[in-house]
Short mmCIF file of C-alpha atoms in Angstrom, two decimals:
data_model
loop_
_atom_site.label_atom_id
_atom_site.label_comp_id
_atom_site.label_asym_id
_atom_site.label_seq_id
_atom_site.Cartn_x
_atom_site.Cartn_y
_atom_site.Cartn_z
CA UNK L 81 -26.88 -128.64 75.13
CA UNK L 82 -26.52 -131.31 77.81
CA UNK L 83 -28.15 -134.65 77.55
CA UNK L 84 -30.08 -134.15 80.60
CA UNK L 85 -31.56 -130.80 79.40
CA UNK L 86 -32.37 -132.26 76.16
CA UNK L 87 -34.37 -135.28 77.49
CA UNK L 88 -36.47 -132.72 79.53
CA UNK L 89 -37.92 -130.82 76.51
CA UNK L 90 -41.04 -132.25 75.07
CA UNK L 91 -39.94 -132.39 71.57
CA UNK L 92 -36.57 -133.64 72.62
CA UNK L 93 -38.25 -136.70 74.37
CA UNK L 94 -40.00 -137.67 71.37
CA UNK L 95 -36.81 -137.15 69.26
CA UNK L 96 -34.62 -139.05 71.72
CA UNK L 97 -37.08 -141.93 71.68
CA UNK L 98 -36.74 -142.26 67.87
CA UNK L 99 -32.98 -141.81 68.34
CA UNK L 100 -33.04 -144.83 70.72
CA UNK L 101 -33.40 -147.33 68.31
CA UNK L 102 -32.53 -146.33 64.56
CA UNK L 103 -32.22 -149.55 62.08
CA UNK L 104 -29.63 -148.67 59.70
CA UNK L 105 -29.01 -151.06 56.73
CA UNK L 106 -26.02 -151.04 54.39
CA UNK L 107 -23.61 -153.69 52.95
CA UNK L 108 -22.73 -155.32 56.11
CA UNK L 109 -20.78 -158.45 56.79
CA UNK L 110 -20.04 -159.91 60.20
CA UNK L 111 -16.89 -162.18 60.87
CA UNK L 112 -18.25 -165.40 62.58
CA UNK L 113 -16.95 -165.85 66.01
CA UNK L 114 -13.79 -168.10 66.29
CA UNK L 115 -14.28 -171.28 68.23
CA UNK L 116 -12.79 -171.17 71.51
CA UNK L 117 -13.00 -173.17 74.84
CA UNK L 118 -15.45 -170.46 76.25
CA UNK L 119 -18.02 -170.94 73.67
CA UNK L 120 -21.34 -172.33 75.10
CA UNK L 121 -24.25 -174.22 74.28
CA UNK L 122 -27.28 -172.57 75.51
CA UNK L 123 -29.96 -173.99 77.87
CA UNK L 124 -33.24 -173.47 75.93
CA UNK L 125 -36.02 -172.77 78.21
CA UNK L 126 -38.58 -173.07 75.51
CA UNK L 127 -41.12 -175.52 74.21
CA UNK L 128 -42.13 -176.17 70.66
CA UNK L 129 -45.75 -176.67 71.50
CA UNK L 130 -46.75 -173.18 71.35
CA UNK L 131 -49.25 -172.33 68.59
CA UNK L 132 -48.11 -169.89 65.89
CA UNK L 133 -50.48 -167.21 64.60
CA UNK L 134 -51.29 -168.76 61.21
CA UNK L 135 -52.41 -165.74 59.59
CA UNK L 136 -49.14 -163.72 59.93
CA UNK L 137 -46.89 -163.17 56.97
CA UNK L 138 -43.49 -162.06 57.79
CA UNK L 139 -42.25 -158.83 56.35
CA UNK L 140 -40.59 -159.16 52.81
CA UNK L 141 -37.71 -156.54 53.42
CA UNK L 142 -36.19 -157.25 50.07
CA UNK L 143 -39.08 -156.65 47.90
CA UNK L 144 -41.59 -154.51 49.79
CA UNK L 145 -38.84 -152.60 51.54
CA UNK L 146 -36.16 -152.51 48.92
CA UNK L 147 -33.53 -153.25 51.77
CA UNK L 148 -30.42 -154.49 50.71
CA UNK L 149 -28.70 -155.73 53.86
CA UNK L 150 -28.64 -159.46 53.80
CA UNK L 151 -28.78 -159.93 57.58
CA UNK L 152 -32.09 -157.94 57.61
CA UNK L 153 -33.60 -160.31 54.74
CA UNK L 154 -32.48 -163.33 56.78
CA UNK L 155 -33.67 -161.93 60.00
CA UNK L 156 -37.14 -160.98 58.51
CA UNK L 157 -37.43 -164.65 57.06
CA UNK L 158 -37.17 -166.14 60.56
CA UNK L 159 -39.70 -163.95 62.13
CA UNK L 160 -42.88 -165.54 63.40
CA UNK L 161 -45.96 -164.53 65.41
CA UNK L 162 -47.55 -166.36 68.31
CA UNK L 163 -50.88 -165.87 70.04
CA UNK L 164 -50.20 -165.10 73.74
CA UNK L 165 -52.60 -164.52 76.71
CA UNK L 166 -53.51 -161.16 77.86
CA UNK L 167 -56.27 -159.46 79.78
CA UNK L 168 -59.51 -158.56 78.16
CA UNK L 169 -58.63 -154.93 78.71
CA UNK L 170 -56.05 -155.44 75.90
CA UNK L 171 -58.02 -157.72 73.73
CA UNK L 172 -61.63 -159.11 74.00
CA UNK L 173 -60.34 -162.38 72.81
CA UNK L 174 -57.75 -162.65 75.85
CA UNK L 175 -54.99 -163.15 73.18
CA UNK L 176 -52.97 -161.00 70.97
CA UNK L 177 -50.24 -161.89 68.21
CA UNK L 178 -46.51 -161.10 69.33
CA UNK L 179 -43.97 -161.10 66.55
CA UNK L 180 -40.41 -162.34 67.27
CA UNK L 181 -37.20 -163.77 65.81
CA UNK L 182 -35.53 -166.75 67.44
CA UNK L 183 -31.92 -166.94 66.74
CA UNK L 184 -31.29 -170.53 67.63
CA UNK L 185 -28.23 -171.43 69.38
CA UNK L 186 -25.49 -173.40 67.57
CA UNK L 187 -23.92 -176.31 69.16
CA UNK L 188 -20.41 -175.61 70.00
CA UNK L 189 -17.52 -178.32 69.32
CA UNK L 190 -15.71 -176.86 72.31
CA UNK L 191 -14.64 -179.34 75.07
CA UNK L 192 -16.38 -177.23 77.82
CA UNK L 193 -19.93 -177.32 76.39
CA UNK L 194 -20.97 -174.76 78.98
CA UNK L 195 -24.67 -173.98 79.13
CA UNK L 196 -25.99 -170.42 79.19
CA UNK L 197 -29.51 -169.21 79.90
CA UNK L 198 -31.52 -167.80 77.07
CA UNK L 199 -31.65 -164.35 76.31
CA UNK L 200 -34.85 -162.53 75.63
CA UNK L 201 -34.16 -159.11 73.71
CA UNK L 202 -36.51 -155.92 73.63
CA UNK L 203 -36.11 -153.29 71.05
CA UNK L 204 -36.17 -149.58 71.58
CA UNK L 205 -38.99 -146.90 70.83
CA UNK L 206 -41.23 -147.78 67.63
CA UNK L 207 -38.47 -150.30 66.42
CA UNK L 208 -38.80 -153.98 65.69
CA UNK L 209 -37.06 -157.20 66.46
CA UNK L 210 -35.14 -156.49 63.26
CA UNK L 211 -33.09 -154.27 65.45
CA UNK L 212 -31.17 -157.39 66.66
CA UNK L 213 -30.58 -158.60 62.97
CA UNK L 214 -26.71 -158.37 63.68
CA UNK L 215 -26.22 -159.17 67.33
CA UNK L 216 -28.58 -162.14 67.24
CA UNK L 217 -26.55 -164.27 64.65
CA UNK L 218 -23.44 -163.33 66.53
CA UNK L 219 -24.62 -164.57 69.92
CA UNK L 220 -26.30 -167.65 68.42
CA UNK L 221 -23.04 -168.53 66.80
CA UNK L 222 -21.66 -168.33 70.42
CA UNK L 223 -24.13 -170.73 71.71
CA UNK L 224 -26.72 -168.49 73.27
CA UNK L 225 -30.27 -168.92 72.30
CA UNK L 226 -31.70 -165.50 71.55
CA UNK L 227 -35.36 -164.36 71.35
CA UNK L 228 -35.75 -160.83 69.83
CA UNK L 229 -39.40 -159.90 70.59
CA UNK L 230 -41.52 -157.10 69.09
CA UNK L 231 -43.33 -154.96 71.82
CA UNK L 232 -47.16 -154.93 71.33
CA UNK L 233 -48.00 -152.06 68.85
CA UNK L 234 -44.67 -151.88 67.44
CA UNK L 235 -42.63 -154.04 64.95
CA UNK L 236 -45.05 -156.51 63.27
CA UNK L 237 -47.20 -157.36 66.19
CA UNK L 238 -51.11 -157.64 65.91
CA UNK L 239 -52.70 -154.24 65.45
CA UNK L 240 -56.22 -154.93 64.64
CA UNK L 241 -58.79 -155.77 67.23
CA UNK L 242 -56.43 -154.63 70.11
CA UNK L 243 -58.05 -152.25 72.53
CA UNK L 244 -54.96 -151.01 74.31
CA UNK L 245 -51.23 -150.42 73.22
CA UNK L 246 -50.42 -148.72 76.39
CA UNK L 247 -46.98 -149.13 78.21
CA UNK L 248 -48.65 -151.65 80.77
CA UNK L 249 -50.32 -153.55 77.88
CA UNK L 250 -46.78 -153.88 76.37
CA UNK L 251 -45.16 -155.33 79.37
CA UNK L 252 -48.38 -157.65 79.96
CA UNK L 253 -48.05 -159.05 76.56
CA UNK L 254 -44.24 -159.26 76.89
CA UNK L 255 -44.87 -161.40 80.10
CA UNK L 256 -47.52 -163.61 78.07
CA UNK L 257 -44.91 -164.17 75.56
CA UNK L 258 -42.43 -165.62 77.98
CA UNK L 259 -44.88 -167.54 79.63
CA UNK L 260 -45.92 -168.97 76.18
CA UNK L 261 -42.91 -169.45 74.08
CA UNK L 262 -40.40 -169.76 77.10
CA UNK L 263 -42.67 -171.71 79.40
CA UNK L 264 -41.76 -169.13 82.34
CA UNK L 265 -38.27 -170.63 82.44
CA UNK L 266 -35.43 -168.82 83.72
CA UNK L 267 -34.10 -166.11 81.48
CA UNK L 268 -31.87 -163.25 81.03
CA UNK L 269 -33.88 -159.99 79.51
CA UNK L 270 -32.13 -157.29 77.75
CA UNK L 271 -33.24 -153.96 76.18
CA UNK L 272 -31.76 -151.22 74.12
CA UNK L 273 -32.60 -147.57 74.80
CA UNK L 274 -36.43 -147.33 75.57
CA UNK L 275 -36.27 -150.97 75.36
CA UNK L 276 -34.39 -150.88 78.65
CA UNK L 277 -37.17 -149.15 80.29
CA UNK L 278 -39.63 -151.97 79.21
CA UNK L 279 -36.99 -154.42 80.46
CA UNK L 280 -37.02 -152.80 83.84
CA UNK L 281 -40.67 -152.90 84.35
CA UNK L 282 -40.82 -156.55 83.04
CA UNK L 283 -37.88 -157.66 85.21
CA UNK L 284 -39.32 -155.80 88.39
CA UNK L 285 -42.37 -157.92 87.93
CA UNK L 286 -40.73 -161.22 87.54
CA UNK L 287 -37.50 -161.15 89.37
CA UNK L 288 -36.01 -164.78 90.22
CA UNK L 289 -35.56 -164.78 93.95
CA UNK L 290 -35.57 -167.29 96.75
CA UNK L 291 -38.46 -167.19 99.35
CA UNK L 292 -38.73 -168.64 102.70
CA UNK L 293 -40.29 -172.18 103.07
CA UNK L 294 -43.40 -170.75 104.90
CA UNK L 295 -43.82 -168.30 102.08
CA UNK L 296 -43.40 -170.77 99.48
CA UNK L 297 -46.02 -173.13 101.12
CA UNK L 298 -48.42 -170.04 101.46
CA UNK L 299 -48.07 -168.81 98.03
CA UNK L 300 -48.35 -172.04 95.85
CA UNK L 301 -48.45 -175.35 97.28
CA UNK L 302 -48.70 -176.92 93.75
CA UNK L 303 -45.39 -175.51 92.34
CA UNK L 304 -43.10 -178.25 93.65
CA UNK L 305 -40.90 -177.75 90.62
CA UNK L 306 -39.99 -174.18 91.91
CA UNK L 307 -38.55 -175.21 95.20
CA UNK L 308 -38.55 -172.16 97.42
CA UNK L 309 -38.03 -169.84 94.38
CA UNK L 310 -40.27 -167.33 92.49
CA UNK L 311 -39.99 -165.38 89.42
CA UNK L 312 -37.84 -166.20 86.29
CA UNK L 313 -35.58 -163.30 85.31
CA UNK L 314 -32.13 -164.21 86.45
CA UNK L 315 -30.54 -161.44 84.99
CA UNK L 316 -30.75 -158.19 82.76
CA UNK L 317 -28.67 -156.62 80.06
CA UNK L 318 -29.08 -152.83 79.57
CA UNK L 319 -27.61 -151.53 76.44
CA UNK L 320 -27.58 -147.59 76.49
CA UNK L 321 -30.91 -147.99 78.37
CA UNK L 322 -33.50 -145.38 79.20
CA UNK L 323 -34.28 -145.94 83.07
CA UNK L 324 -34.27 -142.36 84.50
CA UNK L 325 -37.03 -140.41 82.69
CA UNK L 326 -40.58 -141.34 83.46
CA UNK L 327 -43.24 -140.88 80.75
CA UNK L 328 -43.39 -138.70 77.72
CA UNK L 329 -44.34 -135.46 79.54
CA UNK L 330 -47.26 -133.19 78.40
CA UNK L 331 -47.60 -135.07 75.16
CA UNK L 332 -49.57 -137.56 76.72
CA UNK L 333 -52.22 -134.93 77.30
CA UNK L 334 -52.57 -133.61 73.75
CA UNK L 335 -55.80 -133.80 72.00
CA UNK L 336 -55.95 -136.62 69.71
CA UNK L 337 -55.70 -134.48 66.41
CA UNK L 338 -52.49 -132.69 67.53
CA UNK L 339 -51.12 -136.01 69.00
CA UNK L 340 -51.73 -137.51 65.44
CA UNK L 341 -49.98 -134.61 63.80
CA UNK L 342 -46.89 -135.40 66.26
CA UNK L 343 -47.20 -139.02 65.20
CA UNK L 344 -46.84 -138.21 61.64
CA UNK L 345 -43.68 -136.11 62.42
CA UNK L 346 -42.25 -139.26 64.23
CA UNK L 347 -42.91 -141.14 61.08
CA UNK L 348 -41.30 -138.63 58.79
CA UNK L 349 -38.24 -139.02 56.83
CA UNK L 350 -36.61 -135.75 58.06
CA UNK L 351 -36.73 -136.76 61.59
CA UNK L 352 -35.66 -140.40 61.06
CA UNK L 353 -32.75 -139.10 59.09
CA UNK L 354 -31.75 -136.71 61.97
CA UNK L 355 -32.13 -139.75 64.29
CA UNK L 356 -29.76 -141.85 62.25
CA UNK L 357 -27.04 -139.11 62.12
CA UNK L 358 -27.01 -138.63 65.74
CA UNK L 359 -26.91 -142.28 66.91
CA UNK L 360 -23.71 -143.36 65.48
CA UNK L 361 -20.07 -142.75 66.26
CA UNK L 362 -19.42 -143.32 62.60
CA UNK L 363 -22.59 -141.92 60.76
CA UNK L 364 -20.85 -141.90 57.30
CA UNK L 365 -20.96 -145.68 57.36
CA UNK L 366 -24.15 -146.70 59.36
CA UNK L 367 -26.64 -143.59 58.79
CA UNK L 368 -27.51 -144.56 55.27
CA UNK L 369 -30.48 -143.93 52.99
CA UNK L 370 -31.31 -147.53 53.42
CA UNK L 371 -31.55 -147.19 57.16
CA UNK L 372 -34.58 -145.15 56.61
CA UNK L 373 -36.32 -148.10 54.92
CA UNK L 374 -35.53 -150.51 57.60
CA UNK L 375 -36.56 -148.02 60.44
CA UNK L 376 -40.01 -146.99 58.79
CA UNK L 377 -41.04 -150.34 57.25
CA UNK L 378 -43.27 -151.33 60.14
CA UNK L 379 -44.66 -147.64 60.41
CA UNK L 380 -46.47 -148.20 57.01
CA UNK L 381 -48.74 -150.97 58.32
CA UNK L 382 -52.39 -150.23 58.75
CA UNK L 383 -53.07 -149.49 62.42
CA UNK L 384 -49.81 -148.16 63.43
CA UNK L 385 -50.73 -144.61 64.18
CA UNK L 386 -53.61 -145.75 66.42
CA UNK L 387 -51.22 -148.05 68.18
CA UNK L 388 -48.85 -145.08 68.73
CA UNK L 389 -51.63 -142.80 69.82
CA UNK L 390 -52.68 -145.38 72.42
CA UNK L 391 -49.25 -145.63 73.72
CA UNK L 392 -48.75 -141.76 74.08
CA UNK L 393 -52.04 -141.25 75.79
CA UNK L 394 -50.99 -144.11 78.27
CA UNK L 395 -48.27 -141.72 79.53
CA UNK L 396 -45.42 -144.36 78.54
CA UNK L 397 -43.06 -146.26 80.68
CA UNK L 398 -42.16 -145.35 84.30
CA UNK L 399 -39.00 -147.20 85.03
CA UNK L 400 -37.22 -144.73 87.42
CA UNK L 401 -38.39 -146.04 90.81
CA UNK L 402 -38.04 -149.55 89.70
CA UNK L 403 -34.31 -149.50 88.64
CA UNK L 404 -33.08 -150.04 92.26
CA UNK L 405 -35.43 -153.18 92.67
CA UNK L 406 -33.36 -155.04 89.99
CA UNK L 407 -31.15 -156.88 92.44
CA UNK L 408 -30.17 -159.68 89.76
CA UNK L 409 -26.91 -159.47 87.95
CA UNK L 410 -26.72 -156.93 85.42
CA UNK L 411 -24.75 -156.02 82.50
CA UNK L 412 -24.80 -152.25 81.48
CA UNK L 413 -23.44 -151.70 78.29
CA UNK L 414 -22.75 -148.21 76.85
CA UNK L 415 -21.29 -146.81 73.66
CA UNK L 416 -18.42 -144.47 74.72
CA UNK L 417 -19.38 -141.83 72.28
CA UNK L 418 -23.18 -141.95 72.75
CA UNK L 419 -24.71 -138.53 71.90
CA UNK L 420 -28.10 -139.35 72.94
CA UNK L 421 -27.92 -140.60 76.53
CA UNK L 422 -24.45 -139.41 77.71
CA UNK L 423 -22.79 -142.47 79.34
CA UNK L 424 -21.01 -140.34 82.03
CA UNK L 425 -24.31 -139.24 83.39
CA UNK L 426 -26.68 -142.12 82.64
CA UNK L 427 -24.61 -145.21 82.73
CA UNK L 428 -23.17 -144.33 86.10
CA UNK L 429 -26.67 -143.80 87.57
CA UNK L 430 -27.31 -147.42 86.92
CA UNK L 431 -24.31 -148.66 88.66
CA UNK L 432 -25.05 -146.28 91.58
CA UNK L 433 -28.72 -147.37 91.75
CA UNK L 434 -28.53 -151.15 91.14
CA UNK L 435 -26.95 -153.51 93.85
CA UNK L 436 -25.52 -155.93 91.29
CA UNK L 437 -24.65 -154.08 88.24
CA UNK L 438 -21.28 -153.99 86.26
CA UNK L 439 -20.56 -151.51 83.52
CA UNK L 440 -18.63 -152.30 80.03
CA UNK L 441 -17.90 -149.45 77.82
CA UNK L 442 -18.06 -150.14 74.14
CA UNK L 443 -15.25 -148.13 72.43
CA UNK L 444 -15.71 -146.01 69.12
CA UNK L 445 -19.67 -146.55 69.39
CA UNK L 446 -22.46 -144.34 69.65
CA UNK L 447 -26.08 -145.15 71.08
CA UNK L 448 -26.58 -148.33 69.30
CA UNK L 449 -23.73 -150.83 70.14
CA UNK L 450 -25.84 -153.86 68.93
CA UNK L 451 -25.81 -152.20 65.45
CA UNK L 452 -22.51 -150.25 65.42
CA UNK L 453 -20.28 -152.92 67.16
CA UNK L 454 -22.23 -156.19 67.10
CA UNK L 455 -19.39 -158.37 67.33
CA UNK L 456 -17.79 -156.81 70.36
CA UNK L 457 -21.25 -156.46 71.92
CA UNK L 458 -21.99 -159.92 71.52
CA UNK L 459 -18.58 -161.02 72.86
CA UNK L 460 -19.32 -158.75 76.13
CA UNK L 461 -22.73 -160.33 76.52
CA UNK L 462 -21.56 -163.89 76.11
CA UNK L 463 -18.90 -163.53 78.72
CA UNK L 464 -21.57 -162.15 81.13
CA UNK L 465 -23.88 -165.25 80.43
CA UNK L 466 -21.06 -167.57 80.76
CA UNK L 467 -20.05 -166.34 84.13
CA UNK L 468 -20.49 -168.33 87.30
CA UNK L 469 -23.26 -166.00 88.63
CA UNK L 470 -25.34 -166.68 85.42
CA UNK L 471 -25.09 -170.49 85.62
CA UNK L 472 -28.43 -172.16 84.89
CA UNK L 473 -30.12 -173.56 88.11
CA UNK L 474 -31.96 -176.31 85.91
CA UNK L 475 -35.45 -174.82 86.57
CA UNK L 476 -37.56 -176.79 84.19
CA UNK L 477 -39.88 -174.85 82.07
CA UNK L 478 -43.43 -175.48 82.40
CA UNK L 479 -45.64 -175.74 79.31
CA UNK L 480 -48.66 -173.30 79.43
CA UNK L 481 -51.86 -175.43 79.23
CA UNK L 482 -53.64 -172.64 77.39
CA UNK L 483 -51.97 -173.38 74.14
CA UNK L 484 -53.40 -176.80 73.62
CA UNK L 485 -56.54 -174.85 72.85
CA UNK L 486 -55.21 -172.20 70.57
CA UNK L 487 -55.56 -174.10 67.39
CA UNK L 488 -59.27 -173.89 67.74
CA UNK L 489 -59.21 -170.27 68.51
CA UNK L 490 -57.45 -169.47 65.54
CA UNK L 491 -59.67 -171.56 63.40
#
């Protein structure tokens, strides 16, 4: 059965969404990148003044999840949650807690000491920031500042007292996150599989572009720091991304009881196991029993099912018409042996539709290059960030004034 046919069936859309972001875990060791003149020091656009959610406890993957992978444990220990501003359609308080992992750039001893833009990474369908537990450390060692963020309703974000977990709410909370943690500084945003759809929608709303002097004066006379520019997304990285299938089909119209039954299937061990098996070029190595524990751990949280129902009833992401709007430099990464989204069809669609995109195949790799080939994937991304077209422009990140008052909100 062809991939395009598979993606059109209702059951397959749900299955492919799960397949988009399996989080395998096994005894896994990465070789630290060797020092070279091309290694960089990241230009961090962030401010340390944001207020963490003091009620948040990171997931204990070793004791609660019985997960053996050391990189998973290390990434979970780095996880934090920050309160970000959203509309009252999403939360009556005007804030939600968004969890993330900061893989802080390591300073390079190389003579070039070239600066790169920070990288904001978005996970796939019903996944978490732990999806980047292998890629994040590799990029950080290459001098890239990496922020792996959970989409609202998935991962370890706030689930209680939230009114909507729709696709639009996810994008709005993602923007609130970068406004808060990144100070709206210039950034490259990347997404894997369905996270690519979220990335496309987020980027389309926040593309960096130059504007005429008259437009700049009319839009905001107070933003003198932005000197005839608007937006902050300087580039995108799409990893086996879903960008040409809108919504989730008739599943969004199912009555709540039937939808909940389907959600329980999405959480089930058999379906997750099938997803793992189909996601890798080398399933014998990566599609392990431990993988199920990593992929399902966040699904066991109270409120997860309600959050998934809210997303399904919203109709899902609709990135198809926005792909061609992404005119900033884009790196399209694709596993050569992807059995979920066939590269010959979907990767080429991105190249044809986007005016400033380049394609890089990842050999001996299935649907998740960041998990199956993290070292090679990191090198491709680092090369892209170090290219002349991605040189930081030195736009200073502004600190969101809302966060001086967050401590009183949390107390």
